[in-house]
Coordinates of C-alpha atoms in Angstrom, one line a residue:
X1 CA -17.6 -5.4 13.5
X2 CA -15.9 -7.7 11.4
X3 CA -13.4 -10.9 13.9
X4 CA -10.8 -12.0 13.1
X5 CA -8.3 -14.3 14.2
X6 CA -4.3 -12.8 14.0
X7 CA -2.5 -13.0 10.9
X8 CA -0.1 -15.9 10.2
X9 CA 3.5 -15.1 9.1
X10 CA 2.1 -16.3 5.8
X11 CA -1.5 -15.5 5.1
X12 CA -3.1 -12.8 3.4
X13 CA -6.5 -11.1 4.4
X14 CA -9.3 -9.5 2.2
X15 CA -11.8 -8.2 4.0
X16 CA -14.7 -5.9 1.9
X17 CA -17.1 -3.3 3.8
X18 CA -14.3 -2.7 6.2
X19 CA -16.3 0.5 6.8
X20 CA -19.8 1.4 6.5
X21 CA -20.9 3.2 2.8
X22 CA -21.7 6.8 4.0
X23 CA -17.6 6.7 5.1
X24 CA -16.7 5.2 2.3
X25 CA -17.6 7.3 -0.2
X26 CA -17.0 10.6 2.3
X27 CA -13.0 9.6 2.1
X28 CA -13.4 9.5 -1.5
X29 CA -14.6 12.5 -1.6
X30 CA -12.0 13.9 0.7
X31 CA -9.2 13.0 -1.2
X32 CA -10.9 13.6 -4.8
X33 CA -11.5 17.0 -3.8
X34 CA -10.2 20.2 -6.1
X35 CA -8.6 21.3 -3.3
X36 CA -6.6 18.4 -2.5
X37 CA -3.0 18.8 -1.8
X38 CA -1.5 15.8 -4.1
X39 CA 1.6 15.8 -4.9
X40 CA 4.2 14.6 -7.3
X41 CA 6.4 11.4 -7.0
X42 CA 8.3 10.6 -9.9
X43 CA 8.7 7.1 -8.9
X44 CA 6.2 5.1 -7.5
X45 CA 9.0 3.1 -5.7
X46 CA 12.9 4.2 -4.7
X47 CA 14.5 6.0 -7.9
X48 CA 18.0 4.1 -7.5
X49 CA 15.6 0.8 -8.6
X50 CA 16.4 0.0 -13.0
X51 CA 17.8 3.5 -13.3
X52 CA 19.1 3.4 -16.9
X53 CA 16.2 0.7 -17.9
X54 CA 14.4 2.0 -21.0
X55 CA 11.3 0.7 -20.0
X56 CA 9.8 3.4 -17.4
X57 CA 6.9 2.1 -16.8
X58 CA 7.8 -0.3 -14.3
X59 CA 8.4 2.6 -12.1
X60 CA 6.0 5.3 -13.1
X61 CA 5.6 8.6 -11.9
X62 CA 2.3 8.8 -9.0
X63 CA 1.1 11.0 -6.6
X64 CA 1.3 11.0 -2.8
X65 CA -0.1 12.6 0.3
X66 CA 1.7 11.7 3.5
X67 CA -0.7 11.4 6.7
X68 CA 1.6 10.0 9.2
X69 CA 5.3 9.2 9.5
X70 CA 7.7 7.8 11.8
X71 CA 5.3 7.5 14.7
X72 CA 3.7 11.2 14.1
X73 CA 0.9 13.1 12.0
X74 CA 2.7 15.3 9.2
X75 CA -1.4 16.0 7.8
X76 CA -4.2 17.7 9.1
X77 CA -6.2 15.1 7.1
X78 CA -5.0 12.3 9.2
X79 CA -7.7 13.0 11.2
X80 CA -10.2 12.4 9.1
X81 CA -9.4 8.6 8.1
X82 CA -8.1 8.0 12.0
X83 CA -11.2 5.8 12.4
X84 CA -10.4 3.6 9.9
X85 CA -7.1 3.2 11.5
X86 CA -8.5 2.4 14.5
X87 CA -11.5 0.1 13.3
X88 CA -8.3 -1.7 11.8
X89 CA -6.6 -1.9 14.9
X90 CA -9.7 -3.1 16.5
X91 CA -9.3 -6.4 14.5
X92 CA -6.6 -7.6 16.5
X93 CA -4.8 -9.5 13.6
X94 CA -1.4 -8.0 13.7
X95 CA 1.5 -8.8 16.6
X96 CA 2.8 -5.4 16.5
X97 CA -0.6 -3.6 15.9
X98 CA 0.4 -0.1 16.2
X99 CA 0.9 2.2 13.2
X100 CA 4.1 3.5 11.5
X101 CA 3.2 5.0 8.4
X102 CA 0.1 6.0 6.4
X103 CA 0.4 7.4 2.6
X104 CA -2.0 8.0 0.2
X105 CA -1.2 7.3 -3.4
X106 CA -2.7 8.3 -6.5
X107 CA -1.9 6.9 -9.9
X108 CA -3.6 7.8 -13.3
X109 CA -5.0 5.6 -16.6
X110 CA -2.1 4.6 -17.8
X111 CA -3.8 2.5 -21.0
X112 CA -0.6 2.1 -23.2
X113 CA 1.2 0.6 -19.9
X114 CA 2.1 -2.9 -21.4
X115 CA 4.0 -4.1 -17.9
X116 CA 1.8 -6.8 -16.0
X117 CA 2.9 -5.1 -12.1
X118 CA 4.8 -2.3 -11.4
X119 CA 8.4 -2.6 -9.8
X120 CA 8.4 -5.1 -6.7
X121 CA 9.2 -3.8 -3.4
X122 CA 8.7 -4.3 0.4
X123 CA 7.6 -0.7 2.8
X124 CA 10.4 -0.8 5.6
X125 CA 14.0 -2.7 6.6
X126 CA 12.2 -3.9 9.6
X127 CA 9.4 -6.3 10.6
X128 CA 6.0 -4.6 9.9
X129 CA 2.3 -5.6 8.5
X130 CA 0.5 -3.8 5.7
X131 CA -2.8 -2.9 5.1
X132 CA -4.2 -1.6 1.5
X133 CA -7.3 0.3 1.7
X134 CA -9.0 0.7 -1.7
X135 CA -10.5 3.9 -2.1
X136 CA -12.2 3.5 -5.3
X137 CA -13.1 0.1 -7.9
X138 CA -10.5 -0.8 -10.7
X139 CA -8.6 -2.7 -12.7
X140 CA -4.7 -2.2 -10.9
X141 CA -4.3 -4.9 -8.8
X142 CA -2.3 -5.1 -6.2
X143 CA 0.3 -8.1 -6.7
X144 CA 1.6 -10.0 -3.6
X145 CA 4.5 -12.5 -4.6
X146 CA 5.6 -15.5 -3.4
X147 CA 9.1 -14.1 -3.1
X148 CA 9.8 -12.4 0.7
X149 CA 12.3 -10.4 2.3
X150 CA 12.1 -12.3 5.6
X151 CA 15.8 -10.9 7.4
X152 CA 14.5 -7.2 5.8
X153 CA 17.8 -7.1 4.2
X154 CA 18.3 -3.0 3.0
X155 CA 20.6 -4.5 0.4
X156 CA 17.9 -5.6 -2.1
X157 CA 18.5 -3.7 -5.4
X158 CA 20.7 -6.8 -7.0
X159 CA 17.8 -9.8 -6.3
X160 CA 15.0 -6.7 -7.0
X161 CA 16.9 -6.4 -10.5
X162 CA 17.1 -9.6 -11.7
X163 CA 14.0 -11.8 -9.7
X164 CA 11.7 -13.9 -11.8
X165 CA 8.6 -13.0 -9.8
X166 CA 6.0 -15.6 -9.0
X167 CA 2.5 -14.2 -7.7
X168 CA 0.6 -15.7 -4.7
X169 CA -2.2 -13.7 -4.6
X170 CA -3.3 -11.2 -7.1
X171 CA -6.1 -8.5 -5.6
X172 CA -8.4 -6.4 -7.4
X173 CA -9.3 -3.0 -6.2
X174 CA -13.3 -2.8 -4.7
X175 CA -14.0 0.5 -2.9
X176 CA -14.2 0.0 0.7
X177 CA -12.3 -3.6 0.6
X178 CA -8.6 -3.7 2.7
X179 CA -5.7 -6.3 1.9
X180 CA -3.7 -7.5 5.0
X181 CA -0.1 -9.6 4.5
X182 CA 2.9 -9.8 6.9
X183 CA 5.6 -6.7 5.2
X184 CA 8.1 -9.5 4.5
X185 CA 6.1 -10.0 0.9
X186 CA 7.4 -8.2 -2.0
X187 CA 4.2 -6.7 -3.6
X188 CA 3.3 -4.0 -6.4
X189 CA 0.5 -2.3 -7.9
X190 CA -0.2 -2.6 -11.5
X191 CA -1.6 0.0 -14.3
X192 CA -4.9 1.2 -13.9
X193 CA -5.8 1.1 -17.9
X194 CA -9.4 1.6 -18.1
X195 CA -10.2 3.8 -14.4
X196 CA -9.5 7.6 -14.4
X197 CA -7.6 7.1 -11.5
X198 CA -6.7 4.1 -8.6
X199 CA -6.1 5.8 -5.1
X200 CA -5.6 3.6 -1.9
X201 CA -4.4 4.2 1.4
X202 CA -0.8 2.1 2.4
X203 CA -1.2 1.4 6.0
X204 CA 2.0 -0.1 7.8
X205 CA 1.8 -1.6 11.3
X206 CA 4.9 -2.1 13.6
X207 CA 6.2 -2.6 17.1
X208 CA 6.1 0.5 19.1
X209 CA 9.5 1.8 19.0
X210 CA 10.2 3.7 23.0
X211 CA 12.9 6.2 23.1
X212 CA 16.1 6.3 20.2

């Protein structure tokens, strides 16, 4: 069982083999199954972000599966990657360490991409800690920037447009591997140009929230 101390309002934490290798490859082949219910997004991030920009793929079209939202399961296959939830929890590195929301997203090769990241963006208008699970090994990182949204102002779009984005950490995909940062960071995956396919899991911790 991987230690480790709680995350700092500033840090980011990779930590590989968060899970054994049988489990690893069995949620792979879960959600890489013929069967599985994918569906389409045709924007990785909110559609009101650069509608009218020419250049789409900042904002490409992906594919989701929703486990759990707003403090409930919505998938029968939440389930099956609960205990990676829970070996996550188990860490102890987040304040508000219990979970919000869980998606899994899907994006394909995308070789003629030319954009460096996709579109910026931060999960929730509230204070919250994410985990990225990487399902498979590629070439889309995941970019964390040094710009934040520390008040988790909803009223975004306007710095969102015109931000000249700075990167802090840059993280390349290893099946098995999670990235931990505090939900205030703007962050973004990036094209996948040589993989078939990236797939990870987007984890977001909060505060239990008790009645309305």
């Amino acid at each position: 069982m991987h230690k480790q101390e709680q995350i700092k309002m500033d840090e980011i934490i990779e930590i590989e083999d968060i899970v054994g290798k049988t489990y690893q490859n069995a949620i792979l082949e879960r959600f890489t199954a013929k069967d599985f219910p994918w569906y389409l997004n045709k924007n990785l991030v909110s559609p009101d972000m650069f509608t009218g920009n020419s250049d789409k793929d900042i904002n490409p079209l992906g594919w989701n599966h929703f486990l759990y939202e707003e403090n409930k399961v919505v998938s029968p296959v939440f389930e099956f990657v609960h205990p990676l939830v829970m070996i996550i929890q188990d860490l102890n590195i987040f304040p508000n360490n219990s979970l919000e929301r869980m998606r899994a997203n899907l994006t394909e090769c995308a070789p003629h991409n030319t954009q460096e990241h996709h579109l910026p963006h931060i999960d929730s208008w509230y204070e919250h800690y994410n985990v990225i699970y990487y399902m498979n090994d590629g070439d889309g990182d995941t970019f964390v920037m040094d710009q934040t949204n520390k008040d988790y102002n909803v009223d975004d779009f306007n710095f969102v447009k015109t931000a000249e984005w700075t990167v802090k950490k840059r993280i390349t995909p290893k099946k098995g591997k999670i990235v931990a940062f505090p939900g205030h960071y703007y962050h973004a995956s990036s094209p996948n140009r040589k993989d078939p396919y990236r797939i990870v899991l987007n984890i977001n911790f909060a505060e239990m929230k008790i009645g309305p």
